[in-house]
Short mmCIF file of C-alpha atoms and ligand atoms in Angstrom, two decimals:
data_model
loop_
_atom_site.label_atom_id
_atom_site.label_comp_id
_atom_site.label_asym_id
_atom_site.label_seq_id
_atom_site.Cartn_x
_atom_site.Cartn_y
_atom_site.Cartn_z
CA UNK A 260 -100.07 -35.37 -6.44
CA UNK A 261 -97.97 -32.50 -5.09
CA UNK A 262 -97.49 -29.55 -7.46
CA UNK A 263 -94.31 -27.49 -7.53
CA UNK A 264 -93.52 -24.24 -9.30
CA UNK A 265 -89.74 -23.98 -9.62
CA UNK A 266 -88.20 -20.54 -10.08
CA UNK A 267 -84.70 -20.71 -11.53
CA UNK A 268 -85.10 -24.26 -12.90
CA UNK A 269 -82.06 -23.94 -15.19
CA UNK A 270 -79.62 -23.24 -12.34
CA UNK A 271 -77.59 -25.41 -9.99
CA UNK A 272 -80.26 -25.69 -7.26
CA UNK A 273 -82.94 -25.85 -9.97
CA UNK A 274 -81.41 -28.89 -11.65
CA UNK A 275 -80.91 -30.76 -8.37
CA UNK A 276 -84.54 -30.03 -7.51
CA UNK A 277 -85.58 -31.51 -10.85
CA UNK A 278 -83.66 -34.72 -9.96
CA UNK A 279 -85.90 -35.03 -6.91
CA UNK A 280 -89.14 -34.29 -8.77
CA UNK A 281 -88.17 -36.84 -11.42
CA UNK A 282 -87.68 -39.57 -8.84
CA UNK A 283 -91.04 -39.19 -7.08
CA UNK A 284 -94.16 -40.13 -9.06
CA UNK A 285 -96.26 -38.05 -6.67
CA UNK A 286 -94.38 -34.85 -7.52
CA UNK A 287 -95.42 -32.73 -10.48
CA UNK A 288 -93.60 -29.78 -12.04
CA UNK A 289 -96.59 -27.52 -12.65
CA UNK A 290 -94.50 -24.58 -13.85
CA UNK A 291 -91.01 -23.17 -13.92
CA UNK A 292 -88.99 -20.06 -14.69
CA UNK A 293 -85.71 -19.65 -16.47
CA UNK A 294 -83.90 -16.49 -17.53
CA UNK A 295 -81.77 -17.00 -20.65
CA UNK A 296 -80.92 -20.68 -20.97
CA UNK A 297 -83.34 -21.50 -23.79
CA UNK A 298 -81.92 -24.88 -24.74
CA UNK A 299 -82.05 -26.23 -21.18
CA UNK A 300 -85.57 -24.82 -20.78
CA UNK A 301 -86.73 -26.77 -23.85
CA UNK A 302 -85.26 -29.97 -22.42
CA UNK A 303 -87.10 -29.38 -19.15
CA UNK A 304 -90.41 -28.80 -20.97
CA UNK A 305 -89.95 -31.97 -23.00
CA UNK A 306 -89.12 -34.05 -19.96
CA UNK A 307 -91.50 -32.66 -17.31
CA UNK A 308 -94.42 -31.36 -19.42
CA UNK A 309 -95.19 -28.34 -17.23
CA UNK A 310 -98.32 -26.25 -17.90
CA UNK A 311 -96.69 -22.86 -17.31
CA UNK A 312 -93.28 -21.39 -18.11
CA UNK A 313 -91.86 -17.89 -17.76
CA UNK A 314 -88.64 -16.37 -19.08
CA UNK A 315 -86.56 -13.16 -19.18
CA UNK A 316 -88.60 -11.43 -21.90
CA UNK A 317 -90.54 -12.10 -25.09
CA UNK A 318 -87.44 -12.04 -27.32
CA UNK A 319 -87.26 -15.85 -27.01
CA UNK A 320 -90.97 -16.29 -27.79
CA UNK A 321 -90.60 -17.81 -31.26
CA UNK A 322 -88.23 -20.47 -29.96
CA UNK A 323 -91.16 -22.02 -28.13
CA UNK A 324 -93.80 -21.99 -30.90
CA UNK A 325 -93.94 -25.79 -30.97
CA UNK A 326 -95.04 -26.10 -27.37
CA UNK A 327 -98.77 -25.63 -27.85
CA UNK A 328 -99.82 -27.06 -24.48
CA UNK A 329 -97.72 -24.63 -22.43
CA UNK A 330 -98.87 -21.17 -21.31
CA UNK A 331 -95.94 -18.76 -21.46
CA UNK A 332 -95.33 -15.59 -19.46
CA UNK A 333 -92.54 -13.05 -19.90
CA UNK A 334 -90.38 -10.63 -17.95
CA UNK A 335 -90.59 -9.54 -14.32
CA UNK A 336 -94.40 -9.52 -14.60
CA UNK A 337 -94.25 -13.12 -15.83
CA UNK A 338 -92.65 -14.29 -12.58
CA UNK A 339 -95.46 -12.65 -10.61
CA UNK A 340 -98.11 -14.27 -12.84
CA UNK A 341 -96.46 -17.67 -12.62
CA UNK A 342 -96.51 -17.92 -8.83
CA UNK A 343 -100.26 -17.24 -8.81
CA UNK A 344 -101.41 -19.60 -11.56
CA UNK A 345 -103.10 -22.29 -9.51
CA UNK A 346 -104.05 -22.51 -5.88
CA UNK A 347 -102.58 -25.84 -5.09
CA UNK A 348 -98.81 -25.44 -5.53
CA UNK A 349 -95.65 -24.99 -3.51
CA UNK A 350 -93.12 -22.44 -4.77
CA UNK A 351 -89.42 -23.28 -4.83
CA UNK A 352 -87.34 -20.15 -5.29
CA UNK A 353 -83.87 -20.86 -6.65
CA UNK A 354 -83.39 -17.66 -8.60
CA UNK A 355 -80.08 -15.93 -7.95
CA UNK A 356 -80.07 -12.38 -6.57
CA UNK A 357 -82.65 -9.80 -5.59
CA UNK A 358 -84.68 -10.68 -8.71
CA UNK A 359 -86.12 -13.38 -6.41
CA UNK A 360 -87.73 -10.87 -4.05
CA UNK A 361 -90.84 -9.76 -5.94
CA UNK A 362 -92.03 -13.29 -6.85
CA UNK A 363 -91.50 -14.40 -3.23
CA UNK A 364 -93.66 -11.55 -1.95
CA UNK A 365 -96.32 -12.27 -4.58
CA UNK A 366 -96.32 -15.99 -3.78
CA UNK A 367 -96.73 -15.39 -0.06
CA UNK A 368 -99.61 -12.98 -0.73
CA UNK A 369 -101.18 -15.73 -2.86
CA UNK A 370 -100.90 -17.97 0.24
CA UNK A 371 -98.34 -20.33 -1.26
CA UNK A 372 -95.76 -22.16 0.84
CA UNK A 373 -92.18 -21.24 -0.13
CA UNK A 374 -89.04 -23.34 -0.16
CA UNK A 375 -86.33 -20.71 -0.31
CA UNK A 376 -82.81 -21.09 -1.71
CA UNK A 377 -82.75 -17.41 -2.73
CA UNK A 378 -81.13 -16.04 0.44
CA UNK A 379 -80.81 -12.53 -1.04
CA UNK A 380 -84.58 -12.10 -0.54
CA UNK A 381 -84.40 -12.65 3.20
CA UNK A 382 -81.27 -10.56 3.59
CA UNK A 383 -82.78 -7.54 1.85
CA UNK A 384 -86.35 -7.82 3.06
CA UNK A 385 -86.25 -9.97 6.19
CA UNK A 386 -88.71 -7.93 8.24
CA UNK A 387 -91.16 -7.60 5.37
CA UNK A 388 -91.04 -11.30 4.46
CA UNK A 389 -91.49 -12.37 8.08
CA UNK A 390 -94.51 -10.11 8.49
CA UNK A 391 -96.09 -11.39 5.26
CA UNK A 392 -95.44 -15.03 6.17
CA UNK A 393 -97.23 -14.48 9.48
CA UNK A 394 -100.15 -12.52 8.03
CA UNK A 395 -100.77 -15.05 5.26
CA UNK A 396 -100.11 -18.12 7.43
CA UNK A 397 -97.76 -19.78 4.96
CA UNK A 398 -94.68 -21.90 5.58
CA UNK A 399 -91.23 -20.71 4.56
CA UNK A 400 -88.58 -23.41 4.64
CA UNK A 401 -84.89 -22.68 3.93
CA UNK A 402 -82.93 -24.72 1.40
CA UNK A 403 -79.52 -23.22 2.21
CA UNK A 404 -77.59 -26.15 3.73
CA UNK A 405 -76.51 -24.28 6.89
CA UNK A 406 -80.03 -23.13 7.64
CA UNK A 407 -81.54 -26.51 6.89
CA UNK A 408 -79.01 -27.91 9.38
CA UNK A 409 -79.80 -25.27 12.01
CA UNK A 410 -83.53 -25.86 11.62
CA UNK A 411 -82.93 -29.54 12.40
CA UNK A 412 -80.57 -28.82 15.33
CA UNK A 413 -83.15 -26.46 16.83
CA UNK A 414 -85.63 -29.29 17.15
CA UNK A 415 -83.94 -30.71 20.22
CA UNK A 416 -84.18 -27.66 22.49
CA UNK A 417 -86.25 -24.62 23.35
CA UNK A 418 -85.54 -21.18 21.91
CA UNK A 419 -84.72 -19.73 25.33
CA UNK A 420 -82.18 -22.50 25.86
CA UNK A 421 -80.07 -21.52 22.83
CA UNK A 422 -76.63 -20.18 23.69
CA UNK A 423 -75.54 -19.65 20.11
CA UNK A 424 -75.90 -20.72 16.53
CA UNK A 425 -72.61 -21.69 14.89
CA UNK A 426 -72.57 -21.42 11.11
CA UNK A 427 -69.78 -23.33 9.38
CA UNK A 428 -67.89 -21.96 6.38
CA UNK A 429 -65.72 -23.95 3.97
CA UNK A 430 -63.53 -20.88 3.37
CA UNK A 431 -64.10 -20.88 -0.40
CA UNK A 432 -61.63 -20.98 -3.27
CA UNK A 433 -58.99 -18.73 -1.66
CA UNK A 434 -59.07 -19.93 1.90
CA UNK A 435 -55.35 -20.73 1.93
CA UNK A 436 -54.25 -17.43 0.39
CA UNK A 437 -53.13 -14.39 2.36
CA UNK A 438 -54.63 -10.98 1.59
CA UNK A 439 -51.61 -9.92 -0.46
CA UNK A 440 -51.94 -13.07 -2.55
CA UNK A 441 -55.50 -12.02 -3.46
CA UNK A 442 -54.22 -9.02 -5.42
CA UNK A 443 -54.11 -10.69 -8.82
CA UNK A 444 -56.43 -13.70 -8.56
CA UNK A 445 -58.59 -14.34 -11.63
CA UNK A 446 -62.21 -15.29 -12.27
CA UNK A 447 -61.16 -18.83 -13.20
CA UNK A 448 -59.38 -19.17 -9.83
CA UNK A 449 -62.40 -17.79 -7.96
CA UNK A 450 -64.76 -20.26 -9.62
CA UNK A 451 -62.81 -23.29 -8.37
CA UNK A 452 -64.65 -24.11 -5.13
CA UNK A 453 -63.01 -26.91 -3.14
CA UNK A 454 -66.21 -28.64 -1.90
CA UNK A 455 -69.33 -27.53 -3.76
CA UNK A 456 -70.34 -27.25 -7.39
CA UNK A 457 -72.63 -24.22 -7.46
CA UNK A 458 -73.69 -21.26 -9.60
CA UNK A 459 -71.08 -18.58 -10.38
CA UNK A 460 -72.30 -15.87 -8.03
CA UNK A 461 -72.48 -17.98 -4.87
CA UNK A 462 -69.08 -19.51 -5.69
CA UNK A 463 -67.52 -16.04 -5.80
CA UNK A 464 -69.52 -15.01 -2.70
CA UNK A 465 -68.05 -18.01 -0.87
CA UNK A 466 -64.52 -16.92 -1.71
CA UNK A 467 -65.06 -13.35 -0.45
CA UNK A 468 -66.99 -14.73 2.54
CA UNK A 469 -69.89 -12.45 1.58
CA UNK A 470 -71.90 -15.66 1.32
CA UNK A 471 -71.29 -16.31 5.03
CA UNK A 472 -72.20 -12.71 5.78
CA UNK A 473 -75.48 -13.15 3.90
CA UNK A 474 -76.08 -16.39 5.80
CA UNK A 475 -75.58 -14.71 9.18
CA UNK A 476 -78.32 -12.22 8.28
CA UNK A 477 -80.46 -15.01 6.81
CA UNK A 478 -80.16 -16.95 10.08
CA UNK A 479 -81.08 -13.88 12.12
CA UNK A 480 -84.35 -13.46 10.22
CA UNK A 481 -85.21 -17.14 9.87
CA UNK A 482 -84.68 -18.11 13.48
CA UNK A 483 -85.28 -14.79 15.18
CA UNK A 484 -81.94 -14.95 17.01
CA UNK A 485 -79.91 -11.88 17.99
CA UNK A 486 -76.65 -11.26 16.13
CA UNK A 487 -74.73 -11.61 19.40
CA UNK A 488 -75.78 -15.28 19.38
CA UNK A 489 -74.69 -16.08 15.82
CA UNK A 490 -71.08 -17.16 15.18
CA UNK A 491 -69.19 -18.42 12.18
CA UNK A 492 -66.32 -20.91 12.11
CA UNK A 493 -64.14 -22.15 9.26
CA UNK A 494 -64.63 -25.85 8.70
CA UNK A 495 -62.79 -26.85 5.52
CA UNK A 496 -64.43 -30.19 4.95
CA UNK A 497 -68.08 -29.02 4.76
CA UNK A 498 -69.22 -32.12 6.64
CA UNK A 499 -70.77 -30.31 9.61
CA UNK A 500 -73.33 -28.05 7.99
CA UNK A 501 -73.92 -25.96 11.12
CA UNK A 502 -74.50 -26.33 14.85
CA UNK A 503 -76.58 -25.09 17.74
CA UNK A 504 -75.00 -24.73 21.17
CA UNK A 505 -77.39 -24.86 24.12
CA UNK A 506 -76.95 -23.28 27.56
CA UNK A 507 -75.58 -26.50 29.05
CA UNK A 508 -72.68 -26.15 26.53
CA UNK A 509 -73.92 -29.19 24.67
CA UNK A 510 -73.74 -28.76 20.91
CA UNK A 511 -76.04 -30.36 18.37
CA UNK A 512 -74.52 -30.62 14.88
CA UNK A 513 -75.82 -31.77 11.52
CA UNK A 514 -73.36 -33.90 9.52
CA UNK A 515 -73.58 -35.20 5.98
CA UNK A 516 -71.56 -35.49 2.80
CA UNK A 517 -71.82 -32.08 1.07
CA UNK A 518 -74.68 -32.51 -1.40
CA UNK A 519 -77.47 -29.98 -1.88
CA UNK A 520 -79.97 -32.72 -2.73
CA UNK A 521 -80.21 -33.35 1.02
CA UNK A 522 -81.44 -29.90 2.18
CA UNK A 523 -83.60 -29.55 -0.94
CA UNK A 524 -85.25 -32.91 -0.18
CA UNK A 525 -85.71 -32.03 3.47
CA UNK A 526 -87.57 -28.87 2.44
CA UNK A 527 -89.69 -30.69 -0.15
CA UNK A 528 -90.66 -33.56 2.18
CA UNK A 529 -90.59 -31.50 5.39
CA UNK A 530 -90.47 -32.74 8.12
CA UNK A 531 -89.60 -36.21 6.83
CA UNK A 532 -86.10 -37.63 6.21
CA UNK A 533 -86.37 -39.95 3.22
CA UNK A 534 -83.84 -41.96 1.24
CA UNK A 535 -82.41 -39.76 -1.49
CA UNK A 536 -79.26 -39.01 -3.41
CA UNK A 537 -76.68 -38.24 -0.75
CA UNK A 538 -73.86 -40.74 -0.12
CA UNK A 539 -73.41 -42.28 3.32
CA UNK A 540 -70.73 -40.55 5.42
CA UNK A 541 -67.63 -42.75 5.71
CA UNK A 542 -66.17 -42.40 9.23
CA UNK A 543 -63.18 -44.63 8.50
CA UNK A 544 -61.36 -41.80 6.77
CA UNK A 545 -62.83 -38.68 8.29
CA UNK A 546 -60.84 -35.75 9.62
CA UNK A 547 -62.70 -32.65 10.67
CA UNK A 548 -60.87 -29.36 11.15
CA UNK A 549 -61.98 -26.02 12.58
CA UNK A 550 -60.48 -22.56 12.57
CA UNK A 551 -61.69 -19.34 14.12
CA UNK A 552 -63.08 -16.90 11.54
CA UNK A 553 -60.29 -14.41 10.83
CA UNK A 554 -62.06 -11.09 10.29
CA UNK A 555 -58.90 -9.37 9.12
CA UNK A 556 -58.55 -11.94 6.36
CA UNK A 557 -62.31 -11.95 5.65
CA UNK A 558 -63.51 -8.41 6.49
CA UNK A 559 -66.86 -8.93 4.72
CA UNK A 560 -68.09 -11.07 7.61
CA UNK A 561 -67.72 -8.18 10.02
CA UNK A 562 -69.44 -5.85 7.54
CA UNK A 563 -72.41 -8.22 7.46
CA UNK A 564 -72.76 -8.01 11.25
CA UNK A 565 -72.56 -4.23 10.98
CA UNK A 566 -75.34 -3.92 8.37
CA UNK A 567 -77.38 -6.66 10.03
CA UNK A 568 -77.33 -4.93 13.41
CA UNK A 569 -78.09 -1.57 11.77
CA UNK A 570 -81.11 -3.15 10.06
CA UNK A 571 -83.38 -1.15 7.77
CA UNK A 572 -82.11 -1.14 4.20
CA UNK A 573 -78.40 -1.46 5.04
CA UNK A 574 -78.44 -5.25 4.51
CA UNK A 575 -79.83 -4.49 1.04
CA UNK A 576 -76.93 -2.09 0.43
CA UNK A 577 -74.50 -4.88 1.37
CA UNK A 578 -76.28 -7.36 -0.87
CA UNK A 579 -76.91 -5.16 -3.89
CA UNK A 580 -73.46 -3.59 -4.00
CA UNK A 581 -72.08 -7.13 -3.87
CA UNK A 582 -74.39 -8.33 -6.67
CA UNK A 583 -73.24 -5.51 -8.95
CA UNK A 584 -69.59 -5.91 -7.93
CA UNK A 585 -69.64 -9.65 -8.62
CA UNK A 586 -71.15 -9.09 -12.05
CA UNK A 587 -68.50 -6.44 -12.83
CA UNK A 588 -65.79 -8.88 -11.71
CA UNK A 589 -67.36 -11.70 -13.73
CA UNK A 590 -67.36 -9.44 -16.81
CA UNK A 591 -63.70 -8.53 -16.35
CA UNK A 592 -64.38 -4.88 -15.44
CA UNK A 593 -62.82 -4.83 -11.97
CA UNK A 594 -60.22 -6.73 -9.96
CA UNK A 595 -61.13 -9.26 -7.30
CA UNK A 596 -60.36 -7.05 -4.31
CA UNK A 597 -62.50 -4.26 -5.77
CA UNK A 598 -65.54 -6.33 -4.73
CA UNK A 599 -64.78 -5.64 -1.06
CA UNK A 600 -63.97 -2.02 -1.79
CA UNK A 601 -67.31 -1.51 -3.57
CA UNK A 602 -69.27 -3.04 -0.70
CA UNK A 603 -67.41 -0.99 1.90
CA UNK A 604 -67.82 2.29 0.01
CA UNK A 605 -71.50 1.62 -0.71
CA UNK A 606 -72.23 1.07 2.97
CA UNK A 607 -70.32 4.26 3.76
CA UNK A 608 -72.29 6.16 1.10
CA UNK A 609 -75.75 5.04 2.24
CA UNK A 610 -75.39 4.50 5.99
CA UNK A 611 -76.81 7.90 6.90
CA UNK A 612 -79.81 7.47 4.59
CA UNK A 613 -81.10 4.27 6.17
CA UNK A 614 -84.88 3.70 6.20
CA UNK A 615 -86.59 1.36 8.60
CA UNK A 616 -90.22 1.49 7.60
CA UNK A 617 -90.32 0.22 4.03
CA UNK A 618 -92.50 -1.69 1.62
CA UNK A 619 -91.34 -3.62 -1.41
CA UNK A 620 -91.45 -0.57 -3.69
CA UNK A 621 -89.19 1.37 -1.32
CA UNK A 622 -86.75 -1.55 -1.34
CA UNK A 623 -86.71 -1.81 -5.11
CA UNK A 624 -86.22 1.95 -5.36
CA UNK A 625 -83.27 1.78 -2.93
CA UNK A 626 -81.88 -1.16 -4.87
CA UNK A 627 -81.84 1.01 -8.02
CA UNK A 628 -80.04 3.81 -6.18
CA UNK A 629 -77.32 1.46 -4.95
CA UNK A 630 -76.91 -0.12 -8.40
CA UNK A 631 -76.49 3.30 -10.05
CA UNK A 632 -74.03 4.42 -7.39
CA UNK A 633 -71.80 1.39 -8.02
CA UNK A 634 -72.12 1.43 -11.80
CA UNK A 635 -71.40 5.16 -12.06
CA UNK A 636 -68.27 4.85 -10.01
CA UNK A 637 -66.80 1.53 -11.12
CA UNK A 638 -67.92 0.52 -14.61
P1 NDP B 209 -77.38 -20.42 -10.72
O1 NDP B 209 -76.63 -19.26 -11.26
O2 NDP B 209 -76.87 -21.79 -11.02
O3 NDP B 209 -78.91 -20.36 -11.23
C1 NDP B 209 -79.63 -19.18 -11.15
C2 NDP B 209 -81.02 -19.34 -11.76
O4 NDP B 209 -81.67 -18.07 -11.74
C3 NDP B 209 -81.01 -19.78 -13.22
O5 NDP B 209 -82.15 -20.54 -13.48
C4 NDP B 209 -81.07 -18.44 -13.99
O6 NDP B 209 -81.64 -18.58 -15.31
C5 NDP B 209 -81.99 -17.66 -13.09
N1 NDP B 209 -81.77 -16.20 -13.15
C6 NDP B 209 -80.59 -15.54 -13.22
N2 NDP B 209 -80.79 -14.20 -13.21
C7 NDP B 209 -82.13 -14.02 -13.15
C8 NDP B 209 -82.97 -12.86 -13.13
N3 NDP B 209 -82.46 -11.61 -13.17
N4 NDP B 209 -84.31 -13.03 -13.05
C9 NDP B 209 -84.83 -14.28 -13.02
N5 NDP B 209 -84.10 -15.42 -13.04
C10 NDP B 209 -82.76 -15.28 -13.10
O7 NDP B 209 -77.51 -20.17 -9.16
P2 NDP B 209 -77.57 -21.26 -7.97
O8 NDP B 209 -78.54 -22.33 -8.31
O9 NDP B 209 -76.20 -21.60 -7.56
O10 NDP B 209 -78.17 -20.35 -6.78
C11 NDP B 209 -79.54 -19.99 -6.73
C12 NDP B 209 -79.84 -19.40 -5.36
O11 NDP B 209 -79.67 -20.43 -4.39
C13 NDP B 209 -78.89 -18.27 -4.94
O12 NDP B 209 -79.61 -17.34 -4.17
C14 NDP B 209 -77.85 -18.97 -4.07
O13 NDP B 209 -77.28 -18.10 -3.11
C15 NDP B 209 -78.72 -20.03 -3.41
N6 NDP B 209 -77.97 -21.21 -2.96
C16 NDP B 209 -77.31 -21.98 -3.88
C17 NDP B 209 -76.59 -23.10 -3.48
C18 NDP B 209 -75.92 -24.00 -4.49
O14 NDP B 209 -75.41 -25.05 -4.11
N7 NDP B 209 -75.90 -23.67 -5.77
C19 NDP B 209 -76.48 -23.46 -2.06
C20 NDP B 209 -77.25 -22.61 -1.19
C21 NDP B 209 -77.96 -21.52 -1.62
P3 NDP B 209 -80.76 -18.92 -16.65
O15 NDP B 209 -79.71 -19.88 -16.22
O16 NDP B 209 -81.81 -19.53 -17.58
O17 NDP B 209 -80.23 -17.65 -17.21
MG1 MG B 210 -75.04 -22.08 2.40
#
C-alpha cells in the first residue's frame, strides 16, 4: 500500500489526483487538506476514509462532528502537523500560492518525498528548497506539465549537452488580443482558458503570462539550468508540453493531449508510464503552430527573467505582488492591466532591498512586506 497526503484536495489538481488514487487499489489517501470547501471535503472523507484532515481554521469544526474516526487539524499549524503524521507517506502539494511553502519545508524536513504542483514554492524559495532536498535526501518531482515534460526530455542526454530548454505557452485567454484591447477585459473573459480547465489563479496567470514567468524560474531551480538557456515559445494547441534542444540541434519534445492526469500520474508512479486517463493523440487532424514570445505584448515574461537573474527575494516579490494583484482583480477591486502595473511597481519598490541569505522566516517576513505594500496602495 502506498500512502499519500494530498494538500489542496478540493482544487483542480487535487480532484484529478483523487481520480488516480481511486483507480489504484494500492494507493491510499492517508490525509488531506482543504481550505474552505467544506461540502467537497465531506464528500472526500466519505469516499476515501482518510485518517487525518486539516482545514483553514477551527470555525468549521462542528461541521465535522460526525466523523469520529478522523483526526482533525486546523490553520497554518494544521498543515505542518499533517505532513508529519506518519513516516510512510508521500506528500502531494497542490495548494495554490505561497501558502504551500511552509508545509513543503516541513515535509522535506520530515524526510517525505514531495510531488509538487505548487510552483509558487519553488519560485519564492528555490535555493532553500533545493538545499533542504539535498540535506534530507528526499525526492521532489514536479507535476507542472511543462516541467514533467522537460524531466522526461532530459532523460535522453547529458546535462552538459543541453543547448536550451524550450517551455511552451498556450498564450492564455487573451492571446489573440492586442494590448489596447486588454484595457476593459473582465474577470469572466480572463477565466475562459482555451485549452485547460484549471483553478482561477493559474487561469488568470496564464492570460497575463505570469504563469510562464513563474515556470521559467521553476525550471531554473528544478533543472539547475542558467536563464540564458531557458526559452519560451507560444504554442496554441498545448500538445507539445515542452522541449529540450541538445548541442547537435536535435530537439526532444513531449507530446500528449492536454490533460493534467498525465503529469500527475507520472509523478505518482515515477519513473513508470502506466495506462491512465489521457486520450490517445489523433495525428489525422493535428496542426501544430508556434510563435515567438512577444515580450512587448507579454512584458511579464521579461520581468520574470529579470527577477530570476537577480535572485534573492526578488522572485518572491514578483510572485507575491502577483498573488495579491490577482486576488484584487478577482474581487473586482482593480482592472486587468493593473495586475502588471502592481508587479512592475513592486519590483521597483523592493529591488534595492534584496536579500540573498534567507531562511523561511525571512521569506515569510518579506512576503508580508510586499503584501502590505500592494494592499496599501491599491485596495
Ligand atoms: P485551485 O484553486 O483549483 O485549488 C487550490 C487548492 O488550495 C484548494 O484545495 C484550496 O482549498 C486550497 N487553498 C486555497 N488557498 C489556500 C490557503 N491559503 N491555504 C491552504 N490551502 C489553500 O488551484 P489549482 O488546483 O488550479 O492549482 C494548484 C497549484 O497547482 C497551483 O500552484 C497551480 O499553479 C499549480 N498547477 C495547476 C495546474 C492545473 O491544471 N490546475 C497545472 C499546473 C500547475 P478550498 O478550495 O477548499 O478553499
Ligand atoms: Mg504549467
